[in-house]
mmCIF file of C-alpha atoms in Angstrom:
data_model
loop_
_atom_site.group_PDB
_atom_site.id
_atom_site.type_symbol
_atom_site.label_atom_id
_atom_site.label_comp_id
_atom_site.label_asym_id
_atom_site.label_seq_id
_atom_site.Cartn_x
_atom_site.Cartn_y
_atom_site.Cartn_z
ATOM 1 C CA TYR A 1 100.042 94.163 106.196
ATOM 2 C CA VAL A 2 98.943 96.921 108.777
ATOM 3 C CA LYS A 3 95.842 96.504 108.360
ATOM 4 C CA GLN A 4 93.137 94.450 107.531
ATOM 5 C CA LEU A 5 89.141 95.776 106.595
ATOM 6 C CA ILE A 6 85.880 94.107 104.954
ATOM 7 C CA VAL A 7 84.037 95.779 102.122
ATOM 8 C CA PRO A 8 80.641 94.680 102.401
ATOM 9 C CA ASP A 9 77.925 94.194 99.990
ATOM 10 C CA ARG A 10 80.250 93.355 96.959
ATOM 11 C CA GLY A 11 78.771 90.881 94.217
ATOM 12 C CA LEU A 12 80.312 88.298 92.469
ATOM 13 C CA ASP A 13 79.047 86.197 89.473
ATOM 14 C CA GLY A 14 75.521 86.929 90.734
ATOM 15 C CA ALA A 15 76.162 85.763 94.594
ATOM 16 C CA ASP A 16 76.522 88.129 97.408
ATOM 17 C CA GLY A 17 79.619 88.702 99.601
ATOM 18 C CA TYR A 18 82.529 90.741 100.627
ATOM 19 C CA TYR A 19 86.096 92.227 99.664
ATOM 20 C CA VAL A 20 88.356 91.251 102.176
ATOM 21 C CA LEU A 21 91.093 94.591 102.037
ATOM 22 C CA GLY A 22 94.576 94.769 103.283
ATOM 23 C CA LEU A 23 96.698 97.820 103.605
ATOM 24 C CA LEU A 24 100.228 97.531 102.463
ATOM 25 C CA LEU A 25 102.914 99.064 104.203
ATOM 26 C CA THR A 26 105.429 99.815 101.292
ATOM 27 C CA GLY A 27 109.209 100.440 101.557
ATOM 28 C CA GLU A 28 107.725 104.053 100.792
ATOM 29 C CA HIS A 29 105.908 104.094 104.102
ATOM 30 C CA LYS A 30 102.765 104.323 102.354
ATOM 31 C CA VAL A 31 99.632 102.141 102.206
ATOM 32 C CA LEU A 32 98.862 100.129 99.434
ATOM 33 C CA PRO A 33 94.778 98.825 99.381
ATOM 34 C CA VAL A 34 95.177 95.107 98.161
ATOM 35 C CA VAL A 35 91.973 93.177 97.544
ATOM 36 C CA ARG A 36 93.266 90.128 98.661
ATOM 37 C CA GLY A 37 89.703 88.526 97.565
ATOM 38 C CA TRP A 38 85.961 87.934 97.794
ATOM 39 C CA HIS A 39 84.200 85.806 100.165
ATOM 40 C CA GLU A 40 80.631 84.651 99.912
ATOM 41 C CA GLY A 41 78.021 85.310 102.411
ATOM 42 C CA SER A 42 77.742 88.368 105.045
ATOM 43 C CA ALA A 43 79.600 86.916 108.285
ATOM 44 C CA PRO A 44 83.309 88.697 108.304
ATOM 45 C CA ALA A 45 84.508 86.513 110.797
ATOM 46 C CA LYS A 46 85.229 84.148 108.316
ATOM 47 C CA ALA A 47 87.575 86.344 106.767
ATOM 48 C CA PRO A 48 90.659 84.589 106.231
ATOM 49 C CA ALA A 49 93.598 86.711 108.734
ATOM 50 C CA ALA A 50 96.432 88.715 106.148
ATOM 51 C CA PRO A 51 99.837 87.267 105.966
ATOM 52 C CA GLY A 52 102.490 88.469 108.375
ATOM 53 C CA GLY A 53 105.716 89.400 107.499
ATOM 54 C CA THR A 54 107.051 90.327 104.050
ATOM 55 C CA VAL A 55 104.815 90.119 101.560
ATOM 56 C CA THR A 56 104.888 90.276 97.102
ATOM 57 C CA VAL A 57 102.141 91.183 95.575
ATOM 58 C CA THR A 58 101.194 90.622 92.014
ATOM 59 C CA GLY A 59 97.751 91.768 90.675
ATOM 60 C CA ALA A 60 96.063 94.732 88.523
ATOM 61 C CA LEU A 61 96.176 98.343 89.645
ATOM 62 C CA GLN A 62 92.519 99.722 89.825
ATOM 63 C CA PRO A 63 91.763 103.108 90.086
ATOM 64 C CA SER A 64 90.073 104.723 93.236
ATOM 65 C CA GLU A 65 86.733 104.332 93.981
ATOM 66 C CA ASP A 66 84.584 107.431 94.749
ATOM 67 C CA ALA A 67 80.869 107.210 95.672
ATOM 68 C CA ARG A 68 79.779 107.379 92.075
ATOM 69 C CA SER A 69 81.693 104.005 91.140
ATOM 70 C CA THR A 70 79.778 100.883 89.972
ATOM 71 C CA GLY A 71 79.300 98.276 92.910
ATOM 72 C CA VAL A 72 79.655 100.941 95.443
ATOM 73 C CA ASP A 73 77.700 101.604 98.912
ATOM 74 C CA ALA A 74 78.550 105.129 99.861
ATOM 75 C CA THR A 75 75.233 104.829 102.705
ATOM 76 C CA GLY A 76 78.004 105.262 105.710
ATOM 77 C CA GLY A 77 77.284 103.914 108.849
ATOM 78 C CA LEU A 78 79.292 100.848 108.491
ATOM 79 C CA PRO A 79 80.774 99.148 111.792
ATOM 80 C CA ALA A 80 83.791 99.453 112.766
ATOM 81 C CA GLY A 81 86.349 97.476 110.168
ATOM 82 C CA GLN A 82 84.544 98.064 107.408
ATOM 83 C CA VAL A 83 84.903 100.427 104.229
ATOM 84 C CA GLY A 84 82.253 100.811 101.692
ATOM 85 C CA ILE A 85 84.713 102.696 99.143
ATOM 86 C CA ILE A 86 88.191 101.550 98.402
ATOM 87 C CA GLY A 87 90.053 104.957 97.842
ATOM 88 C CA ALA A 88 92.576 107.288 99.466
ATOM 89 C CA ALA A 89 90.400 109.849 100.985
ATOM 90 C CA SER A 90 87.923 107.101 102.950
ATOM 91 C CA LEU A 91 91.316 105.021 103.932
ATOM 92 C CA LEU A 92 93.213 108.084 105.284
ATOM 93 C CA ASN A 93 91.777 108.555 108.310
ATOM 94 C CA LEU A 94 92.179 104.382 109.283
ATOM 95 C CA THR A 95 95.682 104.215 109.074
ATOM 96 C CA THR A 96 99.171 106.660 110.034
ATOM 97 C CA TYR A 97 100.343 106.242 106.586
ATOM 98 C CA ASP A 98 99.870 108.022 103.704
ATOM 99 C CA VAL A 99 97.810 106.408 100.868
ATOM 100 C CA TYR A 100 98.687 105.416 97.740
ATOM 101 C CA ASP A 101 95.402 106.939 95.454
ATOM 102 C CA GLY A 102 94.455 103.178 94.097
ATOM 103 C CA TRP A 103 94.393 99.923 94.498
ATOM 104 C CA ILE A 104 95.591 96.241 93.491
ATOM 105 C CA THR A 105 93.621 92.955 93.195
ATOM 106 C CA LEU A 106 95.160 90.220 93.402
ATOM 107 C CA ASP A 107 95.995 87.923 90.263
ATOM 108 C CA ARG A 108 95.694 84.955 92.605
ATOM 109 C CA ALA A 109 93.267 85.237 95.851
ATOM 110 C CA GLU A 110 94.764 83.627 99.352
ATOM 111 C CA SER A 111 93.455 80.577 100.939
ATOM 112 C CA GLY A 112 89.570 80.401 101.166
ATOM 113 C CA LEU A 113 89.139 83.868 98.950
ATOM 114 C CA THR A 114 88.164 83.645 95.679
ATOM 115 C CA PRO A 115 89.861 86.674 93.278
ATOM 116 C CA VAL A 116 88.274 89.844 92.139
ATOM 117 C CA PRO A 117 88.332 90.137 88.471
ATOM 118 C CA ALA A 118 89.897 93.780 87.386
ATOM 119 C CA LYS A 119 87.760 96.068 86.210
ATOM 120 C CA THR A 120 88.395 97.104 82.784
#
């Protein structure tokens, strides 16, 4: 992962929390947004650090979000290190790499996180 971001105000099973989003550098020198999992609460400092080195991810491909997507807060004005929308357009200026238009939610969340179910 070349960068970790927080996606605040994402509920799961009736609880408030946030997604932990990693930008995974691929062999094509593009980044793939990967939701590593969900964490309850509002304190992003509790988010586990992204693993270093080579990683393999298995998950469900999701379409990029936009301001009309369900559960998205597109009001802006978020602190550094946070994004409201998981989409290429909102992530492009946060990295020097091209960004895939879509994202992955992991089948199994990393330690300390809860998996985010794929949207159907």
